[in-house]
Amino acid sequence: MTKCSKDALRCDNSCGGDNCVKQRTKCALLIKSAASTAGIGAVPASRTVSCWMRPEVWTGPASPPSPSSSLICRYQDPEPADLSMEEESDTRKINNSFLRDHNYATEADIISTVEFNSSGELLATGDKGGRVVVFQREQESKSQPQRRGEYNVYSTFQSHEPEFDYLKSLEIEEKINKIKWLPQQNAAYFLLSTNDKTVKLWKISERDKRPEGYNLKDEDGRIKDPSTITSLRVPVLQPMDLMVEATARRVFSNAHTYHINSISVNSDLQTFISTDDLRVNLWNLEITDRSFNIVDIKPANMEELTEVITSAEFHPQQCHTFAYSSSKGSIRLCDMRQAALCDKHCKYFEEPEDPSTRSFFSEIISSISDVKFSHNGRYLMTRDYLTVKVWDLQMENKPLETYQVHDYLRGKLCSLYENDCIFDKFECVWNGSDSVIMTGSYNNFFRMFDRNTKRDVTLEASRENSKPRAILKPRKVCVGGKRRKDEISVDSLDFSKKILHTTWHPHENIIAVAATNNLYIFQDKVN
Amino acid sequence: MLGCGVKRKWSCLEELEVEAEQDGDEGGEDELLVGPSRSEMSRLQQRQVVLGLCLEKLQRYQVGMELSLRRSVLLINTLRQIQEDMRSDGVGTCSPDVHPDSCILRDDFREDMPVTCPGCAEGDGDNLSLSPPASPESPSQEANSPPDQQKPLPAATVSAFSDAVNAMGYLSDFALDDIFEDIDTSMYETSDLTSAWASGSLWPVSVSLWADEDVKMRPPAHSSPGSLQSCLMDLNELDHIMEILVKS
């Protein structure tokens, strides 16, 4: 481990070290050296987000279907200098000389979750190495109105470390499974991040002043010899370079026997739920040594187990209502007021199986990988392997809308079963107005469906096809027969390039898409 | 599992799927044929492939890493579905019981030793307490044909399925090693297996797949007699299953 070489006052935590321990002399951030081939600067390449796109222009499906989407491709040099918080426009010039080569990307860099906060000002990403990188949108400057606020690295910290369960001789991965933001209540930002077993509450705060003029310590922190002190003075707060600190405020552990797959903050802002394969636990944000088990589907005899919980979420407005999805394609809505243990559901959503499409894989592809309430709280969206479904909370027997994400894979299920891709868990998101839904697919494709116009578009998040200010073309997969010029055939799809995690800005048309170890941010077209 | 399926040649599986798709359209024509139609054959072929994959995936485990419960449950359910499918294909034999993964307990197993001994498999059916109806006799003879012909025969594959389950039981039941000395199980008797067995997360099919983590030293569940009164075991079938499991 090497120490960040920056002065404590100058380090803005962007060197990607552990929780900043502010010291008077030197920044105490520890940088883990990684087997990186980049060898650029003091920061091993694997510690920073390798590539993130400057948001520029992109046309959502609401506009006439013209290929006028575009984005700016910008590769950030991982030198700390470029990530400084100084508002110099020059330092943010495009430095295209550094290109992360995918072949050498370390597995720890794979992004495992992305989430905008409730105002859209911050964007958090978690990766397989247990790190959280938070981006902040820069303030739009009046002098340069054409440059819409772009996202820059705000804070980086190591959220979870790998652990070893000695009782079972099993390793607990540090991969961040989910991040959920708490709504902002004061100057600091709070988020919950979780790995397979432990949820942590992180506080991200800024520090731009420091006390100076201590009597017993000199400017470097060394204790003064009391005999040399001749006068007393009152320490004063002096401005300093902005520093962003992340500290773990709560650790919620030892409540889950199985792997945590989701967390959800309640609208009361006091409680949250964490969900594993068989149980849902309710926590109070202030109390870490106790949690309430509100759902338990573990059978008395484990051999009778046929169904697991795959995701759970609180209703956005009703603090007593939550929903959880299962591996058999059903969703249960529960009311916490009815009983302490919510094993009895209020509502049960399941679509009867279509006998004509039945196969040996029917159950696996019906397993729901993500469930999301709409912002208005009237609908539920679920993602299974081939489709996205929108459910009306008042109608339990069938979904309101079904969208085919990549139905051309239906004939390839056997092969996808063999290479394990059939077990991939895709997420889905609503836009701010609940009019458009988005989800990922293979080959770095992601799909958007406009619920009103019933139009859909397939876009690709890849560097090869994205030059600076390039226009993002809608993509199409050719199913059979003649392949047109721009189409790609099903057999040419790259199944190692999957987009599992996406997030949508709560108010604007800005999306963040995680493609393996790269983060892409696209923005709607301005005028 | 990154890198899986990158530009992979799905040669044989693709053919199966293409066949299945094509036959879906031609189903009507095949009604005049005697015996299973093409679509039926490819469906059975696919079932065999999926069965093999299922067993392979369940068997494969990573020492030191916990199995995903969701994945295990989905695999087991698929396995059960295939078994149901096989059974509903008109097999009259005493099938393994409903929970293929709840079989094999040592005591019961020892009692039924003679039943499942490979040496007694052929021709000793009359002496067994179970009642092998006439139907498995002919399919088992057909199964003597080259195993790589891959003709899925309901009775044989049902027995093969239970054999797979029992085979896993053989290989880890150290007390019965002397009876099965002719079967080379040395590659299974590793410390990895022992620790995995202790942790309970190994067990794909027998006993309990997902260790009951709340109760540390939970004894394996008792099986019902029905599962152990398995059908006649054909030596070729055992070899075939061993091939799948050992991948030799």
PDB file of C-alpha atoms in Angstrom, chain B residues 5-235:
ATOM      1  CA  GLY B   5     -20.797 -17.213 -24.913  1.00  0.00           C
ATOM      2  CA  VAL B   6     -18.560 -14.810 -26.781  1.00  0.00           C
ATOM      3  CA  LYS B   7     -18.869 -15.745 -30.410  1.00  0.00           C
ATOM      4  CA  ARG B   8     -19.410 -19.284 -29.426  1.00  0.00           C
ATOM      5  CA  LYS B   9     -20.256 -21.849 -31.986  1.00  0.00           C
ATOM      6  CA  TRP B  10     -23.502 -23.243 -30.800  1.00  0.00           C
ATOM      7  CA  SER B  11     -23.191 -26.034 -33.253  1.00  0.00           C
ATOM      8  CA  CYS B  12     -25.086 -28.936 -31.819  1.00  0.00           C
ATOM      9  CA  LEU B  13     -27.410 -26.956 -29.603  1.00  0.00           C
ATOM     10  CA  GLU B  14     -28.219 -24.600 -32.412  1.00  0.00           C
ATOM     11  CA  GLU B  15     -29.097 -27.486 -34.649  1.00  0.00           C
ATOM     12  CA  LEU B  16     -31.404 -28.768 -31.988  1.00  0.00           C
ATOM     13  CA  GLU B  17     -33.086 -25.429 -31.640  1.00  0.00           C
ATOM     14  CA  VAL B  18     -33.352 -24.872 -35.336  1.00  0.00           C
ATOM     15  CA  GLU B  19     -34.812 -28.326 -35.672  1.00  0.00           C
ATOM     16  CA  ALA B  20     -37.259 -27.613 -32.945  1.00  0.00           C
ATOM     17  CA  GLU B  21     -38.329 -24.417 -34.618  1.00  0.00           C
ATOM     18  CA  GLN B  22     -38.676 -26.051 -37.996  1.00  0.00           C
ATOM     19  CA  ASP B  23     -40.526 -29.016 -36.658  1.00  0.00           C
ATOM     20  CA  GLY B  24     -42.928 -26.766 -34.939  1.00  0.00           C
ATOM     21  CA  ASP B  25     -44.193 -25.839 -38.344  1.00  0.00           C
ATOM     22  CA  GLU B  26     -44.195 -29.333 -39.684  1.00  0.00           C
ATOM     23  CA  GLY B  27     -45.975 -30.900 -36.809  1.00  0.00           C
ATOM     24  CA  GLY B  28     -49.069 -31.548 -38.803  1.00  0.00           C
ATOM     25  CA  GLU B  29     -47.382 -33.611 -41.424  1.00  0.00           C
ATOM     26  CA  ASP B  30     -45.908 -35.995 -38.964  1.00  0.00           C
ATOM     27  CA  GLU B  31     -49.152 -37.239 -37.639  1.00  0.00           C
ATOM     28  CA  LEU B  32     -49.202 -39.937 -40.282  1.00  0.00           C
ATOM     29  CA  LEU B  33     -45.908 -41.336 -39.193  1.00  0.00           C
ATOM     30  CA  VAL B  34     -45.776 -44.181 -36.806  1.00  0.00           C
ATOM     31  CA  GLY B  35     -43.822 -43.509 -33.682  1.00  0.00           C
ATOM     32  CA  PRO B  36     -42.537 -40.224 -32.361  1.00  0.00           C
ATOM     33  CA  SER B  37     -42.530 -37.348 -34.806  1.00  0.00           C
ATOM     34  CA  ARG B  38     -39.451 -35.323 -35.600  1.00  0.00           C
ATOM     35  CA  SER B  39     -40.468 -32.542 -33.323  1.00  0.00           C
ATOM     36  CA  GLU B  40     -41.023 -34.998 -30.564  1.00  0.00           C
ATOM     37  CA  MET B  41     -37.589 -36.499 -31.125  1.00  0.00           C
ATOM     38  CA  SER B  42     -35.877 -33.156 -31.006  1.00  0.00           C
ATOM     39  CA  ARG B  43     -37.841 -32.254 -27.920  1.00  0.00           C
ATOM     40  CA  LEU B  44     -36.635 -35.437 -26.291  1.00  0.00           C
ATOM     41  CA  GLN B  45     -33.145 -34.722 -27.463  1.00  0.00           C
ATOM     42  CA  GLN B  46     -33.332 -31.285 -26.007  1.00  0.00           C
ATOM     43  CA  ARG B  47     -34.640 -32.724 -22.794  1.00  0.00           C
ATOM     44  CA  GLN B  48     -31.676 -35.046 -22.630  1.00  0.00           C
ATOM     45  CA  VAL B  49     -29.282 -32.204 -23.265  1.00  0.00           C
ATOM     46  CA  VAL B  50     -30.910 -30.042 -20.639  1.00  0.00           C
ATOM     47  CA  LEU B  51     -30.864 -32.908 -18.171  1.00  0.00           C
ATOM     48  CA  GLY B  52     -27.167 -33.378 -18.721  1.00  0.00           C
ATOM     49  CA  LEU B  53     -26.497 -29.672 -18.367  1.00  0.00           C
ATOM     50  CA  CYS B  54     -28.587 -29.491 -15.233  1.00  0.00           C
ATOM     51  CA  LEU B  55     -26.694 -32.263 -13.540  1.00  0.00           C
ATOM     52  CA  GLU B  56     -23.436 -30.772 -14.654  1.00  0.00           C
ATOM     53  CA  LYS B  57     -24.277 -27.369 -13.271  1.00  0.00           C
ATOM     54  CA  LEU B  58     -25.499 -28.758 -10.003  1.00  0.00           C
ATOM     55  CA  GLN B  59     -22.413 -30.841  -9.623  1.00  0.00           C
ATOM     56  CA  ARG B  60     -20.061 -28.038 -10.331  1.00  0.00           C
ATOM     57  CA  TYR B  61     -19.360 -26.042  -7.254  1.00  0.00           C
ATOM     58  CA  GLN B  62     -16.780 -23.585  -6.158  1.00  0.00           C
ATOM     59  CA  VAL B  63     -15.011 -24.388  -2.989  1.00  0.00           C
ATOM     60  CA  GLY B  64     -14.970 -21.381  -0.752  1.00  0.00           C
ATOM     61  CA  MET B  65     -17.751 -19.505  -2.505  1.00  0.00           C
ATOM     62  CA  GLU B  66     -21.350 -19.797  -1.581  1.00  0.00           C
ATOM     63  CA  LEU B  67     -23.718 -21.089  -4.214  1.00  0.00           C
ATOM     64  CA  SER B  68     -26.401 -18.708  -5.289  1.00  0.00           C
ATOM     65  CA  LEU B  69     -29.609 -20.003  -3.784  1.00  0.00           C
ATOM     66  CA  ARG B  70     -31.708 -18.610  -6.612  1.00  0.00           C
ATOM     67  CA  ARG B  71     -29.631 -20.395  -9.205  1.00  0.00           C
ATOM     68  CA  SER B  72     -29.738 -23.656  -7.309  1.00  0.00           C
ATOM     69  CA  VAL B  73     -33.486 -23.476  -6.871  1.00  0.00           C
ATOM     70  CA  LEU B  74     -34.023 -22.773 -10.555  1.00  0.00           C
ATOM     71  CA  LEU B  75     -31.785 -25.662 -11.545  1.00  0.00           C
ATOM     72  CA  ILE B  76     -33.509 -28.083  -9.216  1.00  0.00           C
ATOM     73  CA  ASN B  77     -36.908 -26.995 -10.434  1.00  0.00           C
ATOM     74  CA  THR B  78     -35.825 -27.548 -14.019  1.00  0.00           C
ATOM     75  CA  LEU B  79     -34.594 -30.981 -13.061  1.00  0.00           C
ATOM     76  CA  ARG B  80     -37.911 -31.783 -11.443  1.00  0.00           C
ATOM     77  CA  GLN B  81     -39.751 -30.538 -14.474  1.00  0.00           C
ATOM     78  CA  ILE B  82     -37.726 -32.818 -16.696  1.00  0.00           C
ATOM     79  CA  GLN B  83     -38.416 -35.714 -14.411  1.00  0.00           C
ATOM     80  CA  GLU B  84     -42.126 -34.968 -14.520  1.00  0.00           C
ATOM     81  CA  ASP B  85     -41.911 -34.795 -18.259  1.00  0.00           C
ATOM     82  CA  MET B  86     -40.199 -38.144 -18.415  1.00  0.00           C
ATOM     83  CA  ARG B  87     -42.716 -39.683 -16.111  1.00  0.00           C
ATOM     84  CA  SER B  88     -45.629 -38.340 -18.016  1.00  0.00           C
ATOM     85  CA  ASP B  89     -44.229 -39.864 -21.187  1.00  0.00           C
ATOM     86  CA  GLY B  90     -45.920 -43.026 -20.157  1.00  0.00           C
ATOM     87  CA  VAL B  91     -43.489 -44.692 -17.858  1.00  0.00           C
ATOM     88  CA  GLY B  92     -45.185 -47.372 -15.824  1.00  0.00           C
ATOM     89  CA  THR B  93     -42.309 -48.146 -13.531  1.00  0.00           C
ATOM     90  CA  CYS B  94     -42.011 -47.324  -9.948  1.00  0.00           C
ATOM     91  CA  SER B  95     -40.510 -43.944 -10.341  1.00  0.00           C
ATOM     92  CA  PRO B  96     -38.269 -42.255  -7.915  1.00  0.00           C
ATOM     93  CA  ASP B  97     -40.334 -40.361  -5.494  1.00  0.00           C
ATOM     94  CA  VAL B  98     -41.419 -36.824  -5.908  1.00  0.00           C
ATOM     95  CA  HIS B  99     -38.399 -35.341  -4.263  1.00  0.00           C
ATOM     96  CA  PRO B 100     -35.412 -36.658  -6.110  1.00  0.00           C
ATOM     97  CA  ASP B 101     -33.231 -34.641  -3.874  1.00  0.00           C
ATOM     98  CA  SER B 102     -34.593 -36.069  -0.679  1.00  0.00           C
ATOM     99  CA  CYS B 103     -33.264 -39.557  -1.061  1.00  0.00           C
ATOM    100  CA  ILE B 104     -30.440 -41.532   0.290  1.00  0.00           C
ATOM    101  CA  LEU B 105     -29.992 -42.031   3.867  1.00  0.00           C
ATOM    102  CA  ARG B 106     -27.378 -44.474   4.925  1.00  0.00           C
ATOM    103  CA  ASP B 107     -29.438 -46.952   6.844  1.00  0.00           C
ATOM    104  CA  ASP B 108     -32.099 -47.326   4.231  1.00  0.00           C
ATOM    105  CA  PHE B 109     -29.469 -47.421   1.621  1.00  0.00           C
ATOM    106  CA  ARG B 110     -27.697 -50.372   3.117  1.00  0.00           C
ATOM    107  CA  GLU B 111     -30.891 -52.332   3.295  1.00  0.00           C
ATOM    108  CA  ASP B 112     -31.502 -51.877  -0.359  1.00  0.00           C
ATOM    109  CA  MET B 113     -27.961 -52.695  -1.317  1.00  0.00           C
ATOM    110  CA  PRO B 114     -28.786 -55.794  -3.296  1.00  0.00           C
ATOM    111  CA  VAL B 115     -31.469 -53.976  -5.205  1.00  0.00           C
ATOM    112  CA  THR B 116     -29.198 -51.442  -6.726  1.00  0.00           C
ATOM    113  CA  CYS B 117     -26.084 -53.454  -7.046  1.00  0.00           C
ATOM    114  CA  PRO B 118     -25.005 -53.258 -10.644  1.00  0.00           C
ATOM    115  CA  GLY B 119     -24.076 -56.900 -10.705  1.00  0.00           C
ATOM    116  CA  CYS B 120     -27.592 -57.975  -9.960  1.00  0.00           C
ATOM    117  CA  ALA B 121     -29.147 -55.563 -12.349  1.00  0.00           C
ATOM    118  CA  GLU B 122     -29.644 -57.784 -15.272  1.00  0.00           C
ATOM    119  CA  GLY B 123     -31.766 -60.810 -14.998  1.00  0.00           C
ATOM    120  CA  ASP B 124     -32.352 -60.675 -11.304  1.00  0.00           C
ATOM    121  CA  GLY B 125     -35.390 -58.576 -11.591  1.00  0.00           C
ATOM    122  CA  ASP B 126     -37.606 -61.389 -10.392  1.00  0.00           C
ATOM    123  CA  ASN B 127     -35.865 -61.660  -7.097  1.00  0.00           C
ATOM    124  CA  LEU B 128     -36.313 -58.064  -6.238  1.00  0.00           C
ATOM    125  CA  SER B 129     -39.059 -56.908  -4.026  1.00  0.00           C
ATOM    126  CA  LEU B 130     -40.059 -54.181  -6.353  1.00  0.00           C
ATOM    127  CA  SER B 131     -42.382 -54.883  -9.169  1.00  0.00           C
ATOM    128  CA  PRO B 132     -40.822 -54.185 -12.492  1.00  0.00           C
ATOM    129  CA  PRO B 133     -43.597 -54.189 -15.024  1.00  0.00           C
ATOM    130  CA  ALA B 134     -43.067 -55.430 -18.508  1.00  0.00           C
ATOM    131  CA  SER B 135     -42.445 -52.060 -20.026  1.00  0.00           C
ATOM    132  CA  PRO B 136     -38.976 -51.439 -18.701  1.00  0.00           C
ATOM    133  CA  GLU B 137     -37.768 -54.806 -19.933  1.00  0.00           C
ATOM    134  CA  SER B 138     -37.873 -53.917 -23.543  1.00  0.00           C
ATOM    135  CA  PRO B 139     -36.595 -50.381 -23.170  1.00  0.00           C
ATOM    136  CA  SER B 140     -33.704 -51.632 -21.102  1.00  0.00           C
ATOM    137  CA  GLN B 141     -32.794 -54.027 -23.846  1.00  0.00           C
ATOM    138  CA  GLU B 142     -32.935 -51.234 -26.293  1.00  0.00           C
ATOM    139  CA  ALA B 143     -30.704 -49.285 -24.009  1.00  0.00           C
ATOM    140  CA  ASN B 144     -28.071 -51.906 -24.527  1.00  0.00           C
ATOM    141  CA  SER B 145     -27.593 -50.467 -27.925  1.00  0.00           C
ATOM    142  CA  PRO B 146     -24.713 -48.053 -28.267  1.00  0.00           C
ATOM    143  CA  PRO B 147     -25.091 -45.459 -25.577  1.00  0.00           C
ATOM    144  CA  ASP B 148     -24.067 -42.675 -27.851  1.00  0.00           C
ATOM    145  CA  GLN B 149     -27.131 -43.177 -29.915  1.00  0.00           C
ATOM    146  CA  GLN B 150     -28.844 -40.967 -27.404  1.00  0.00           C
ATOM    147  CA  LYS B 151     -32.256 -42.368 -27.980  1.00  0.00           C
ATOM    148  CA  PRO B 152     -34.177 -41.086 -25.032  1.00  0.00           C
ATOM    149  CA  LEU B 153     -36.282 -43.882 -23.673  1.00  0.00           C
ATOM    150  CA  PRO B 154     -38.579 -42.943 -20.904  1.00  0.00           C
ATOM    151  CA  ALA B 155     -38.008 -45.838 -18.556  1.00  0.00           C
ATOM    152  CA  ALA B 156     -34.292 -45.916 -19.073  1.00  0.00           C
ATOM    153  CA  THR B 157     -33.893 -42.224 -18.549  1.00  0.00           C
ATOM    154  CA  VAL B 158     -36.073 -42.259 -15.495  1.00  0.00           C
ATOM    155  CA  SER B 159     -33.888 -44.938 -14.046  1.00  0.00           C
ATOM    156  CA  ALA B 160     -30.881 -43.040 -15.235  1.00  0.00           C
ATOM    157  CA  PHE B 161     -32.125 -40.025 -13.393  1.00  0.00           C
ATOM    158  CA  SER B 162     -32.515 -41.911 -10.179  1.00  0.00           C
ATOM    159  CA  ASP B 163     -29.207 -43.587 -10.822  1.00  0.00           C
ATOM    160  CA  ALA B 164     -27.570 -40.211 -11.071  1.00  0.00           C
ATOM    161  CA  VAL B 165     -29.087 -39.371  -7.756  1.00  0.00           C
ATOM    162  CA  ASN B 166     -27.983 -42.644  -6.249  1.00  0.00           C
ATOM    163  CA  ALA B 167     -24.596 -42.422  -7.836  1.00  0.00           C
ATOM    164  CA  MET B 168     -23.920 -39.195  -6.051  1.00  0.00           C
ATOM    165  CA  GLY B 169     -24.888 -40.993  -2.911  1.00  0.00           C
ATOM    166  CA  TYR B 170     -22.480 -43.804  -3.609  1.00  0.00           C
ATOM    167  CA  LEU B 171     -19.587 -41.576  -4.169  1.00  0.00           C
ATOM    168  CA  SER B 172     -19.736 -39.749  -0.951  1.00  0.00           C
ATOM    169  CA  ASP B 173     -20.924 -42.524   1.256  1.00  0.00           C
ATOM    170  CA  PHE B 174     -17.569 -43.528   2.528  1.00  0.00           C
ATOM    171  CA  ALA B 175     -18.848 -46.361   4.631  1.00  0.00           C
ATOM    172  CA  LEU B 176     -19.837 -48.302   1.557  1.00  0.00           C
ATOM    173  CA  ASP B 177     -16.586 -48.005  -0.287  1.00  0.00           C
ATOM    174  CA  ASP B 178     -15.787 -51.655   0.077  1.00  0.00           C
ATOM    175  CA  ILE B 179     -18.892 -52.669  -1.817  1.00  0.00           C
ATOM    176  CA  PHE B 180     -18.101 -50.404  -4.699  1.00  0.00           C
ATOM    177  CA  GLU B 181     -14.427 -51.006  -4.940  1.00  0.00           C
ATOM    178  CA  ASP B 182     -14.733 -51.709  -8.612  1.00  0.00           C
ATOM    179  CA  ILE B 183     -15.887 -48.153  -9.220  1.00  0.00           C
ATOM    180  CA  ASP B 184     -13.053 -45.736  -9.160  1.00  0.00           C
ATOM    181  CA  THR B 185     -14.129 -42.939  -6.899  1.00  0.00           C
ATOM    182  CA  SER B 186     -10.675 -41.786  -5.950  1.00  0.00           C
ATOM    183  CA  MET B 187     -11.060 -38.463  -7.654  1.00  0.00           C
ATOM    184  CA  TYR B 188     -14.010 -37.683  -5.449  1.00  0.00           C
ATOM    185  CA  GLU B 189     -12.355 -38.507  -2.188  1.00  0.00           C
ATOM    186  CA  THR B 190     -10.613 -35.218  -1.762  1.00  0.00           C
ATOM    187  CA  SER B 191     -10.424 -32.862   1.129  1.00  0.00           C
ATOM    188  CA  ASP B 192     -12.376 -30.401  -0.951  1.00  0.00           C
ATOM    189  CA  LEU B 193     -15.266 -32.746  -1.029  1.00  0.00           C
ATOM    190  CA  THR B 194     -15.029 -33.366   2.661  1.00  0.00           C
ATOM    191  CA  SER B 195     -15.074 -29.711   3.525  1.00  0.00           C
ATOM    192  CA  ALA B 196     -17.819 -29.016   1.048  1.00  0.00           C
ATOM    193  CA  TRP B 197     -19.805 -31.871   2.477  1.00  0.00           C
ATOM    194  CA  ALA B 198     -19.295 -30.479   5.927  1.00  0.00           C
ATOM    195  CA  SER B 199     -20.401 -27.076   4.865  1.00  0.00           C
ATOM    196  CA  GLY B 200     -23.344 -28.664   3.185  1.00  0.00           C
ATOM    197  CA  SER B 201     -23.346 -26.374   0.235  1.00  0.00           C
ATOM    198  CA  LEU B 202     -22.108 -29.006  -2.186  1.00  0.00           C
ATOM    199  CA  TRP B 203     -24.996 -31.274  -2.251  1.00  0.00           C
ATOM    200  CA  PRO B 204     -26.678 -30.812  -5.580  1.00  0.00           C
ATOM    201  CA  VAL B 205     -29.259 -33.455  -5.656  1.00  0.00           C
ATOM    202  CA  SER B 206     -29.217 -35.704  -2.671  1.00  0.00           C
ATOM    203  CA  VAL B 207     -29.885 -34.789   0.899  1.00  0.00           C
ATOM    204  CA  SER B 208     -30.145 -31.052   0.853  1.00  0.00           C
ATOM    205  CA  LEU B 209     -28.776 -28.878  -1.857  1.00  0.00           C
ATOM    206  CA  TRP B 210     -28.771 -25.690   0.096  1.00  0.00           C
ATOM    207  CA  ALA B 211     -27.453 -26.354   3.530  1.00  0.00           C
ATOM    208  CA  ASP B 212     -29.890 -25.363   6.152  1.00  0.00           C
ATOM    209  CA  GLU B 213     -27.650 -22.676   7.352  1.00  0.00           C
ATOM    210  CA  ASP B 214     -29.534 -21.935  10.484  1.00  0.00           C
ATOM    211  CA  VAL B 215     -29.005 -25.388  11.848  1.00  0.00           C
ATOM    212  CA  LYS B 216     -25.427 -26.335  11.644  1.00  0.00           C
ATOM    213  CA  MET B 217     -25.314 -30.083  12.001  1.00  0.00           C
ATOM    214  CA  ARG B 218     -28.575 -31.019  10.518  1.00  0.00           C
ATOM    215  CA  PRO B 219     -28.826 -34.715   9.746  1.00  0.00           C
ATOM    216  CA  PRO B 220     -29.698 -35.678   6.235  1.00  0.00           C
ATOM    217  CA  ALA B 221     -33.353 -36.206   5.681  1.00  0.00           C
ATOM    218  CA  HIS B 222     -34.694 -39.668   5.639  1.00  0.00           C
ATOM    219  CA  SER B 223     -35.763 -40.848   2.290  1.00  0.00           C
ATOM    220  CA  SER B 224     -38.931 -42.620   1.602  1.00  0.00           C
ATOM    221  CA  PRO B 225     -38.629 -46.237   0.608  1.00  0.00           C
ATOM    222  CA  GLY B 226     -40.060 -45.540  -2.792  1.00  0.00           C
ATOM    223  CA  SER B 227     -37.021 -43.680  -3.971  1.00  0.00           C
ATOM    224  CA  LEU B 228     -34.724 -46.514  -3.124  1.00  0.00           C
ATOM    225  CA  GLN B 229     -36.747 -49.133  -4.794  1.00  0.00           C
ATOM    226  CA  SER B 230     -35.300 -47.878  -7.990  1.00  0.00           C
ATOM    227  CA  CYS B 231     -35.761 -49.536 -11.249  1.00  0.00           C
ATOM    228  CA  LEU B 232     -33.455 -52.090 -12.765  1.00  0.00           C
ATOM    229  CA  MET B 233     -30.128 -50.591 -13.288  1.00  0.00           C
ATOM    230  CA  ASP B 234     -28.505 -51.262 -16.533  1.00  0.00           C
ATOM    231  CA  LEU B 235     -24.752 -51.294 -16.439  1.00  0.00           C
TER     232      LEU B 235
END
